[in-house]
Amino acid sequence: MEIKFSERLLRLPPYIFAQLNAMKLELRRQGKDVIDLGMGNPDKSAPSEVIDKTREVMNDPKIHGYSTSKGITQLLREVSKFYKKKYDVKLDPDNEIVATIGSKEGISHLSLALLGPGDSTLVPSPSFPIHIWSVIIAGGNVITVSLDNFQENFIDRLFHTYEILWPKPKLLLLNFPHNPTTQTVDIDFYKEIVKFAIKHEIILINDFAYSDITFDGYRAPSLMEVKDAKKVGVEFMSMSKSFSMAGWRIGFCLGNYRIVKALEKIKGYYDYGIFTALQVGAIMALRHQWESAPKYYASIYQSRRDVLVDGLNKIGWNVEKPKATMFVWTPIPDKFKSLGSLMFSRFLLKKAGVCVSPGISFGDEGEGYLRISLVENEKRIQQAIREIKKATNEFTPEDIQKEFSK
Ligand SMILES: Cc1ncc(COP(=O)(O)O)c(C=O)c1O
């Protein structure tokens, strides 16, 4: 029988990582070692106290049923306390916070709750794919705003894009510290954005997935620290990177109560909430580890960043040290730039055994770049640099073109 898919599904292009994933699998099947710096998947476990507490509550048969979609009350209260302790921001746990099954799920369902055909969203580009595709799945349009020359003119470019558009965009989706570019902002940036959003009645969403993975004393501001942010926006906070709990699937959407309630409503139709034992683990993390754990994980990423950036620069690349995130965003060395990021990534995987993400997978503006995740230990990163050096010395762009253009 021929299965006819929905227009919605057909609008989604083939997954750009699929080619690299298939190659990676094949190399591993052949017994080859692959240093996987592709996905931003934390390699450390959650804090041991969090695991112990979760194990303990799992012995209670009463918590094995469905949980609540919006998150258990104690957890929402703990998030509220966390924002007070950390950002001096007040949030009403009953109305201004909802738990999500990670921010990816939250952003996707919020798009469904806010957008429909004819609605458009401004998204800085290159972008984390779900920032684009959640809008498309919801039937909306994406208007990208390039992050090029961020410090000099991003805000002007954003405001100009808004001015010339008709109909006006309904939503602005931000993500700082940014994946993949690692771009960071200060609180004045958010102040300007909030003023703009209030003036034009545009909804603000900030994906704050890398809130705590910051380096060299840089502190990432929360959008909610701006006085009137709650009038127009929400922030997605995630346990994934700050507490190395990515597989636990716990995040939160917080801020404007109308937006929070819209997400709560749509989620109520789709899910029964995160397993209660995991939510109790998250309470433990936010209550007792809110300062120490994120600091610990960030310090690991910072040391790896130094090894990777210093190592790549030593072999002739031109890489800047990011102030935040678990990524290094690097231009492809000039000699190999014409190959494009996908071909160069395939080459690195096959000839150096190093998997990285091609910049093009984050949109056209990402072409010419690679995103390298800091998810293997320092020894493995050093090994990756040695292998990259060997492969890029051995093969010319013409060799690579010949072998990989098929
Ligand atoms: C910018 C950004 N947002 C969201 C996510 C997903 O976060 P979560 O695990 O909370 O769904 C990621 C994960 O890599 C990310 O980079």
PDB file of C-alpha atoms in Angstrom, residues 123-356:
ATOM      1  CA  VAL A 123      15.221  33.496  13.792  1.00  0.00           C
ATOM      2  CA  PRO A 124      18.918  34.397  13.870  1.00  0.00           C
ATOM      3  CA  SER A 125      20.901  32.253  11.454  1.00  0.00           C
ATOM      4  CA  PRO A 126      22.756  29.895  11.448  1.00  0.00           C
ATOM      5  CA  SER A 127      20.378  28.202  13.859  1.00  0.00           C
ATOM      6  CA  PHE A 128      19.790  25.152  16.004  1.00  0.00           C
ATOM      7  CA  PRO A 129      17.543  23.150  13.624  1.00  0.00           C
ATOM      8  CA  ILE A 130      14.438  22.949  15.820  1.00  0.00           C
ATOM      9  CA  HIS A 131      14.264  26.769  15.894  1.00  0.00           C
ATOM     10  CA  ILE A 132      13.519  26.587  12.188  1.00  0.00           C
ATOM     11  CA  TRP A 133      11.636  23.322  11.866  1.00  0.00           C
ATOM     12  CA  SER A 134       9.273  23.754  14.792  1.00  0.00           C
ATOM     13  CA  VAL A 135       7.975  26.872  13.035  1.00  0.00           C
ATOM     14  CA  ILE A 136       7.648  25.037   9.718  1.00  0.00           C
ATOM     15  CA  ILE A 137       5.882  22.059  11.319  1.00  0.00           C
ATOM     16  CA  ALA A 138       3.439  24.502  12.909  1.00  0.00           C
ATOM     17  CA  GLY A 139       2.704  25.882   9.431  1.00  0.00           C
ATOM     18  CA  GLY A 140       4.467  29.200   9.981  1.00  0.00           C
ATOM     19  CA  ASN A 141       7.174  30.986   7.988  1.00  0.00           C
ATOM     20  CA  VAL A 142      10.741  31.548   9.073  1.00  0.00           C
ATOM     21  CA  ILE A 143      12.538  34.831   8.405  1.00  0.00           C
ATOM     22  CA  THR A 144      16.223  34.429   9.124  1.00  0.00           C
ATOM     23  CA  VAL A 145      18.463  37.235  10.323  1.00  0.00           C
ATOM     24  CA  SER A 146      22.177  36.679   9.787  1.00  0.00           C
ATOM     25  CA  LEU A 147      24.415  36.613  12.849  1.00  0.00           C
ATOM     26  CA  ASP A 148      27.375  37.844  10.794  1.00  0.00           C
ATOM     27  CA  ASN A 149      29.246  40.740  12.398  1.00  0.00           C
ATOM     28  CA  PHE A 150      27.097  40.367  15.446  1.00  0.00           C
ATOM     29  CA  GLN A 151      28.637  43.073  17.612  1.00  0.00           C
ATOM     30  CA  GLU A 152      28.612  45.706  14.889  1.00  0.00           C
ATOM     31  CA  ASN A 153      25.163  45.360  13.447  1.00  0.00           C
ATOM     32  CA  PHE A 154      22.967  42.428  14.462  1.00  0.00           C
ATOM     33  CA  ILE A 155      20.415  44.555  16.305  1.00  0.00           C
ATOM     34  CA  ASP A 156      20.197  47.080  13.446  1.00  0.00           C
ATOM     35  CA  ARG A 157      19.789  44.264  10.948  1.00  0.00           C
ATOM     36  CA  LEU A 158      17.091  42.646  13.089  1.00  0.00           C
ATOM     37  CA  PHE A 159      15.156  45.901  13.484  1.00  0.00           C
ATOM     38  CA  HIS A 160      15.524  46.708   9.787  1.00  0.00           C
ATOM     39  CA  THR A 161      14.257  43.251   8.798  1.00  0.00           C
ATOM     40  CA  TYR A 162      11.225  43.816  10.994  1.00  0.00           C
ATOM     41  CA  GLU A 163      10.587  47.266   9.482  1.00  0.00           C
ATOM     42  CA  ILE A 164      10.532  46.054   5.887  1.00  0.00           C
ATOM     43  CA  LEU A 165       8.368  42.972   6.452  1.00  0.00           C
ATOM     44  CA  TRP A 166       4.650  42.771   5.894  1.00  0.00           C
ATOM     45  CA  PRO A 167       2.749  41.110   7.469  1.00  0.00           C
ATOM     46  CA  LYS A 168       4.775  41.716  10.597  1.00  0.00           C
ATOM     47  CA  PRO A 169       6.405  38.727  12.306  1.00  0.00           C
ATOM     48  CA  LYS A 170       4.651  37.472  15.401  1.00  0.00           C
ATOM     49  CA  LEU A 171       7.583  35.953  17.173  1.00  0.00           C
ATOM     50  CA  LEU A 172      11.326  36.396  17.720  1.00  0.00           C
ATOM     51  CA  LEU A 173      13.242  33.301  18.742  1.00  0.00           C
ATOM     52  CA  LEU A 174      16.595  33.948  20.403  1.00  0.00           C
ATOM     53  CA  ASN A 175      19.219  31.588  21.775  1.00  0.00           C
ATOM     54  CA  PHE A 176      22.164  33.072  23.642  1.00  0.00           C
ATOM     55  CA  PRO A 177      24.718  31.657  24.365  1.00  0.00           C
ATOM     56  CA  HIS A 178      24.161  30.498  20.829  1.00  0.00           C
ATOM     57  CA  ASN A 179      24.331  27.110  19.197  1.00  0.00           C
ATOM     58  CA  PRO A 180      26.146  26.742  16.816  1.00  0.00           C
ATOM     59  CA  THR A 181      28.030  30.075  16.648  1.00  0.00           C
ATOM     60  CA  THR A 182      28.750  30.328  20.436  1.00  0.00           C
ATOM     61  CA  GLN A 183      27.797  34.036  20.255  1.00  0.00           C
ATOM     62  CA  THR A 184      27.049  35.578  23.654  1.00  0.00           C
ATOM     63  CA  VAL A 185      25.212  38.731  24.717  1.00  0.00           C
ATOM     64  CA  ASP A 186      25.052  41.047  27.709  1.00  0.00           C
ATOM     65  CA  ILE A 187      22.032  42.332  29.562  1.00  0.00           C
ATOM     66  CA  ASP A 188      21.921  45.577  27.535  1.00  0.00           C
ATOM     67  CA  PHE A 189      21.236  43.502  24.437  1.00  0.00           C
ATOM     68  CA  TYR A 190      18.132  42.029  26.069  1.00  0.00           C
ATOM     69  CA  LYS A 191      17.041  45.457  27.308  1.00  0.00           C
ATOM     70  CA  GLU A 192      17.002  46.751  23.759  1.00  0.00           C
ATOM     71  CA  ILE A 193      15.239  43.652  22.476  1.00  0.00           C
ATOM     72  CA  VAL A 194      12.554  43.821  25.166  1.00  0.00           C
ATOM     73  CA  LYS A 195      11.912  47.508  24.414  1.00  0.00           C
ATOM     74  CA  PHE A 196      11.558  46.655  20.745  1.00  0.00           C
ATOM     75  CA  ALA A 197       9.259  43.687  21.470  1.00  0.00           C
ATOM     76  CA  ILE A 198       6.976  45.762  23.687  1.00  0.00           C
ATOM     77  CA  LYS A 199       6.785  48.570  21.140  1.00  0.00           C
ATOM     78  CA  HIS A 200       5.891  46.215  18.288  1.00  0.00           C
ATOM     79  CA  GLU A 201       3.971  43.608  20.294  1.00  0.00           C
ATOM     80  CA  ILE A 202       6.196  40.784  19.184  1.00  0.00           C
ATOM     81  CA  ILE A 203       6.522  37.639  21.300  1.00  0.00           C
ATOM     82  CA  LEU A 204      10.026  36.864  22.556  1.00  0.00           C
ATOM     83  CA  ILE A 205      11.330  33.377  23.167  1.00  0.00           C
ATOM     84  CA  ASN A 206      14.800  32.786  24.537  1.00  0.00           C
ATOM     85  CA  ASP A 207      16.267  29.312  24.379  1.00  0.00           C
ATOM     86  CA  PHE A 208      18.701  29.393  27.315  1.00  0.00           C
ATOM     87  CA  ALA A 209      20.121  25.868  26.923  1.00  0.00           C
ATOM     88  CA  TYR A 210      23.716  27.005  27.623  1.00  0.00           C
ATOM     89  CA  SER A 211      22.922  29.275  30.568  1.00  0.00           C
ATOM     90  CA  ASP A 212      25.699  27.808  32.710  1.00  0.00           C
ATOM     91  CA  ILE A 213      28.272  26.543  30.261  1.00  0.00           C
ATOM     92  CA  THR A 214      30.255  29.770  30.384  1.00  0.00           C
ATOM     93  CA  PHE A 215      33.992  30.397  30.581  1.00  0.00           C
ATOM     94  CA  ASP A 216      36.665  32.805  31.790  1.00  0.00           C
ATOM     95  CA  GLY A 217      34.314  34.557  34.234  1.00  0.00           C
ATOM     96  CA  TYR A 218      31.622  35.363  31.643  1.00  0.00           C
ATOM     97  CA  ARG A 219      28.114  35.112  33.126  1.00  0.00           C
ATOM     98  CA  ALA A 220      25.213  34.627  30.706  1.00  0.00           C
ATOM     99  CA  PRO A 221      22.287  36.918  31.542  1.00  0.00           C
ATOM    100  CA  SER A 222      18.740  35.599  31.631  1.00  0.00           C
ATOM    101  CA  LEU A 223      16.184  37.398  29.474  1.00  0.00           C
ATOM    102  CA  MET A 224      14.007  37.439  32.605  1.00  0.00           C
ATOM    103  CA  GLU A 225      16.451  39.782  34.343  1.00  0.00           C
ATOM    104  CA  VAL A 226      15.079  42.605  32.197  1.00  0.00           C
ATOM    105  CA  LYS A 227      12.291  44.326  34.116  1.00  0.00           C
ATOM    106  CA  ASP A 228       9.516  44.048  31.539  1.00  0.00           C
ATOM    107  CA  ALA A 229      10.583  40.812  29.862  1.00  0.00           C
ATOM    108  CA  LYS A 230       7.650  38.930  31.351  1.00  0.00           C
ATOM    109  CA  LYS A 231       5.255  41.239  29.534  1.00  0.00           C
ATOM    110  CA  VAL A 232       6.324  39.854  26.188  1.00  0.00           C
ATOM    111  CA  GLY A 233       8.378  36.735  26.528  1.00  0.00           C
ATOM    112  CA  VAL A 234       9.377  33.405  27.917  1.00  0.00           C
ATOM    113  CA  GLU A 235      12.653  31.632  28.464  1.00  0.00           C
ATOM    114  CA  PHE A 236      13.424  27.936  28.062  1.00  0.00           C
ATOM    115  CA  MET A 237      15.705  26.644  30.768  1.00  0.00           C
ATOM    116  CA  SER A 238      17.154  23.145  30.529  1.00  0.00           C
ATOM    117  CA  MET A 239      18.713  20.625  32.903  1.00  0.00           C
ATOM    118  CA  SER A 240      20.491  18.965  29.965  1.00  0.00           C
ATOM    119  CA  LYS A 241      23.816  20.797  29.891  1.00  0.00           C
ATOM    120  CA  SER A 242      23.935  22.648  33.233  1.00  0.00           C
ATOM    121  CA  PHE A 243      23.453  19.416  35.193  1.00  0.00           C
ATOM    122  CA  SER A 244      24.541  16.927  32.524  1.00  0.00           C
ATOM    123  CA  MET A 245      21.039  15.447  32.492  1.00  0.00           C
ATOM    124  CA  ALA A 246      20.360  15.516  28.746  1.00  0.00           C
ATOM    125  CA  GLY A 247      18.868  12.016  28.615  1.00  0.00           C
ATOM    126  CA  TRP A 248      16.555  12.762  31.548  1.00  0.00           C
ATOM    127  CA  ARG A 249      14.578  15.150  29.321  1.00  0.00           C
ATOM    128  CA  ILE A 250      13.769  17.903  31.805  1.00  0.00           C
ATOM    129  CA  GLY A 251      13.409  21.576  31.021  1.00  0.00           C
ATOM    130  CA  PHE A 252      11.116  24.482  31.778  1.00  0.00           C
ATOM    131  CA  CYS A 253       9.338  27.274  29.996  1.00  0.00           C
ATOM    132  CA  LEU A 254       8.971  30.323  32.210  1.00  0.00           C
ATOM    133  CA  GLY A 255       7.931  33.956  32.086  1.00  0.00           C
ATOM    134  CA  ASN A 256       4.796  35.429  30.526  1.00  0.00           C
ATOM    135  CA  TYR A 257       1.849  33.579  32.069  1.00  0.00           C
ATOM    136  CA  ARG A 258      -0.328  33.657  28.955  1.00  0.00           C
ATOM    137  CA  ILE A 259       2.414  32.009  26.905  1.00  0.00           C
ATOM    138  CA  VAL A 260       3.199  29.537  29.700  1.00  0.00           C
ATOM    139  CA  LYS A 261      -0.500  28.652  29.963  1.00  0.00           C
ATOM    140  CA  ALA A 262      -0.736  28.171  26.198  1.00  0.00           C
ATOM    141  CA  LEU A 263       2.119  25.666  26.319  1.00  0.00           C
ATOM    142  CA  GLU A 264       0.617  23.994  29.373  1.00  0.00           C
ATOM    143  CA  LYS A 265      -2.686  23.615  27.544  1.00  0.00           C
ATOM    144  CA  ILE A 266      -1.286  22.052  24.392  1.00  0.00           C
ATOM    145  CA  LYS A 267       1.043  19.773  26.369  1.00  0.00           C
ATOM    146  CA  GLY A 268      -1.931  18.592  28.389  1.00  0.00           C
ATOM    147  CA  TYR A 269      -3.265  17.049  25.184  1.00  0.00           C
ATOM    148  CA  TYR A 270       0.032  15.470  24.157  1.00  0.00           C
ATOM    149  CA  ASP A 271       1.770  14.115  27.257  1.00  0.00           C
ATOM    150  CA  TYR A 272       1.423  12.904  30.845  1.00  0.00           C
ATOM    151  CA  GLY A 273       4.593  14.552  32.049  1.00  0.00           C
ATOM    152  CA  ILE A 274       8.090  13.415  32.901  1.00  0.00           C
ATOM    153  CA  PHE A 275       8.446  10.315  35.109  1.00  0.00           C
ATOM    154  CA  THR A 276       8.033  11.572  38.672  1.00  0.00           C
ATOM    155  CA  ALA A 277      11.276   9.974  39.907  1.00  0.00           C
ATOM    156  CA  LEU A 278      13.228  12.063  37.394  1.00  0.00           C
ATOM    157  CA  GLN A 279      11.417  15.206  38.478  1.00  0.00           C
ATOM    158  CA  VAL A 280      12.398  14.470  42.081  1.00  0.00           C
ATOM    159  CA  GLY A 281      15.993  14.100  40.888  1.00  0.00           C
ATOM    160  CA  ALA A 282      15.729  17.521  39.257  1.00  0.00           C
ATOM    161  CA  ILE A 283      14.458  19.006  42.556  1.00  0.00           C
ATOM    162  CA  MET A 284      17.550  17.601  44.251  1.00  0.00           C
ATOM    163  CA  ALA A 285      19.808  19.128  41.584  1.00  0.00           C
ATOM    164  CA  LEU A 286      18.214  22.575  41.759  1.00  0.00           C
ATOM    165  CA  ARG A 287      18.052  22.607  45.565  1.00  0.00           C
ATOM    166  CA  HIS A 288      21.503  21.309  46.463  1.00  0.00           C
ATOM    167  CA  GLN A 289      23.689  21.453  43.370  1.00  0.00           C
ATOM    168  CA  TRP A 290      22.552  24.627  41.676  1.00  0.00           C
ATOM    169  CA  GLU A 291      25.932  26.322  42.061  1.00  0.00           C
ATOM    170  CA  SER A 292      28.467  23.519  42.250  1.00  0.00           C
ATOM    171  CA  ALA A 293      27.306  21.181  39.477  1.00  0.00           C
ATOM    172  CA  PRO A 294      27.078  23.696  36.597  1.00  0.00           C
ATOM    173  CA  LYS A 295      30.445  25.151  37.644  1.00  0.00           C
ATOM    174  CA  TYR A 296      31.985  21.697  37.604  1.00  0.00           C
ATOM    175  CA  TYR A 297      30.629  20.774  34.166  1.00  0.00           C
ATOM    176  CA  ALA A 298      31.580  24.170  32.719  1.00  0.00           C
ATOM    177  CA  SER A 299      35.158  23.765  33.962  1.00  0.00           C
ATOM    178  CA  ILE A 300      35.439  20.453  32.108  1.00  0.00           C
ATOM    179  CA  TYR A 301      34.201  22.027  28.859  1.00  0.00           C
ATOM    180  CA  GLN A 302      36.538  24.993  29.362  1.00  0.00           C
ATOM    181  CA  SER A 303      39.639  22.783  29.654  1.00  0.00           C
ATOM    182  CA  ARG A 304      38.588  20.830  26.572  1.00  0.00           C
ATOM    183  CA  ARG A 305      37.976  24.091  24.714  1.00  0.00           C
ATOM    184  CA  ASP A 306      41.515  25.202  25.482  1.00  0.00           C
ATOM    185  CA  VAL A 307      43.006  21.924  24.283  1.00  0.00           C
ATOM    186  CA  LEU A 308      40.959  21.985  21.077  1.00  0.00           C
ATOM    187  CA  VAL A 309      41.398  25.645  20.152  1.00  0.00           C
ATOM    188  CA  ASP A 310      45.106  25.782  21.027  1.00  0.00           C
ATOM    189  CA  GLY A 311      45.695  22.514  19.191  1.00  0.00           C
ATOM    190  CA  LEU A 312      43.873  23.578  16.028  1.00  0.00           C
ATOM    191  CA  ASN A 313      45.612  26.947  15.981  1.00  0.00           C
ATOM    192  CA  LYS A 314      48.955  25.170  16.328  1.00  0.00           C
ATOM    193  CA  ILE A 315      48.271  23.211  13.145  1.00  0.00           C
ATOM    194  CA  GLY A 316      47.435  26.394  11.240  1.00  0.00           C
ATOM    195  CA  TRP A 317      43.665  26.804  11.731  1.00  0.00           C
ATOM    196  CA  ASN A 318      42.225  30.132  12.735  1.00  0.00           C
ATOM    197  CA  VAL A 319      39.955  29.475  15.711  1.00  0.00           C
ATOM    198  CA  GLU A 320      38.644  31.840  18.385  1.00  0.00           C
ATOM    199  CA  LYS A 321      38.001  30.732  21.940  1.00  0.00           C
ATOM    200  CA  PRO A 322      34.270  30.770  22.689  1.00  0.00           C
ATOM    201  CA  LYS A 323      33.051  32.408  25.896  1.00  0.00           C
ATOM    202  CA  ALA A 324      30.275  29.852  26.332  1.00  0.00           C
ATOM    203  CA  THR A 325      28.534  26.651  25.109  1.00  0.00           C
ATOM    204  CA  MET A 326      29.972  23.199  24.598  1.00  0.00           C
ATOM    205  CA  PHE A 327      31.076  23.939  21.019  1.00  0.00           C
ATOM    206  CA  VAL A 328      33.851  25.431  18.997  1.00  0.00           C
ATOM    207  CA  TRP A 329      32.659  27.155  15.814  1.00  0.00           C
ATOM    208  CA  THR A 330      35.518  27.361  13.393  1.00  0.00           C
ATOM    209  CA  PRO A 331      35.978  28.526   9.821  1.00  0.00           C
ATOM    210  CA  ILE A 332      37.216  25.765   7.531  1.00  0.00           C
ATOM    211  CA  PRO A 333      40.911  26.449   6.754  1.00  0.00           C
ATOM    212  CA  ASP A 334      41.141  28.556   3.551  1.00  0.00           C
ATOM    213  CA  LYS A 335      42.865  25.799   1.620  1.00  0.00           C
ATOM    214  CA  PHE A 336      39.823  23.516   2.009  1.00  0.00           C
ATOM    215  CA  LYS A 337      37.022  26.067   2.096  1.00  0.00           C
ATOM    216  CA  SER A 338      35.932  25.562  -1.510  1.00  0.00           C
ATOM    217  CA  LEU A 339      35.012  21.943  -0.722  1.00  0.00           C
ATOM    218  CA  GLY A 340      32.109  23.097   1.412  1.00  0.00           C
ATOM    219  CA  SER A 341      31.430  22.035   4.975  1.00  0.00           C
ATOM    220  CA  LEU A 342      29.608  18.789   4.210  1.00  0.00           C
ATOM    221  CA  MET A 343      32.333  17.368   1.969  1.00  0.00           C
ATOM    222  CA  PHE A 344      35.076  18.501   4.333  1.00  0.00           C
ATOM    223  CA  SER A 345      33.254  16.863   7.268  1.00  0.00           C
ATOM    224  CA  ARG A 346      32.884  13.620   5.323  1.00  0.00           C
ATOM    225  CA  PHE A 347      36.591  13.755   4.547  1.00  0.00           C
ATOM    226  CA  LEU A 348      37.507  14.325   8.213  1.00  0.00           C
ATOM    227  CA  LEU A 349      35.336  11.417   9.247  1.00  0.00           C
ATOM    228  CA  LYS A 350      36.688   8.961   6.693  1.00  0.00           C
ATOM    229  CA  LYS A 351      40.372   9.949   6.672  1.00  0.00           C
ATOM    230  CA  ALA A 352      40.924  11.295  10.180  1.00  0.00           C
ATOM    231  CA  GLY A 353      38.253   9.286  12.017  1.00  0.00           C
ATOM    232  CA  VAL A 354      36.901  12.530  13.505  1.00  0.00           C
ATOM    233  CA  CYS A 355      33.204  13.345  13.317  1.00  0.00           C
ATOM    234  CA  VAL A 356      32.235  17.043  13.372  1.00  0.00           C
TER     235      VAL A 356
END
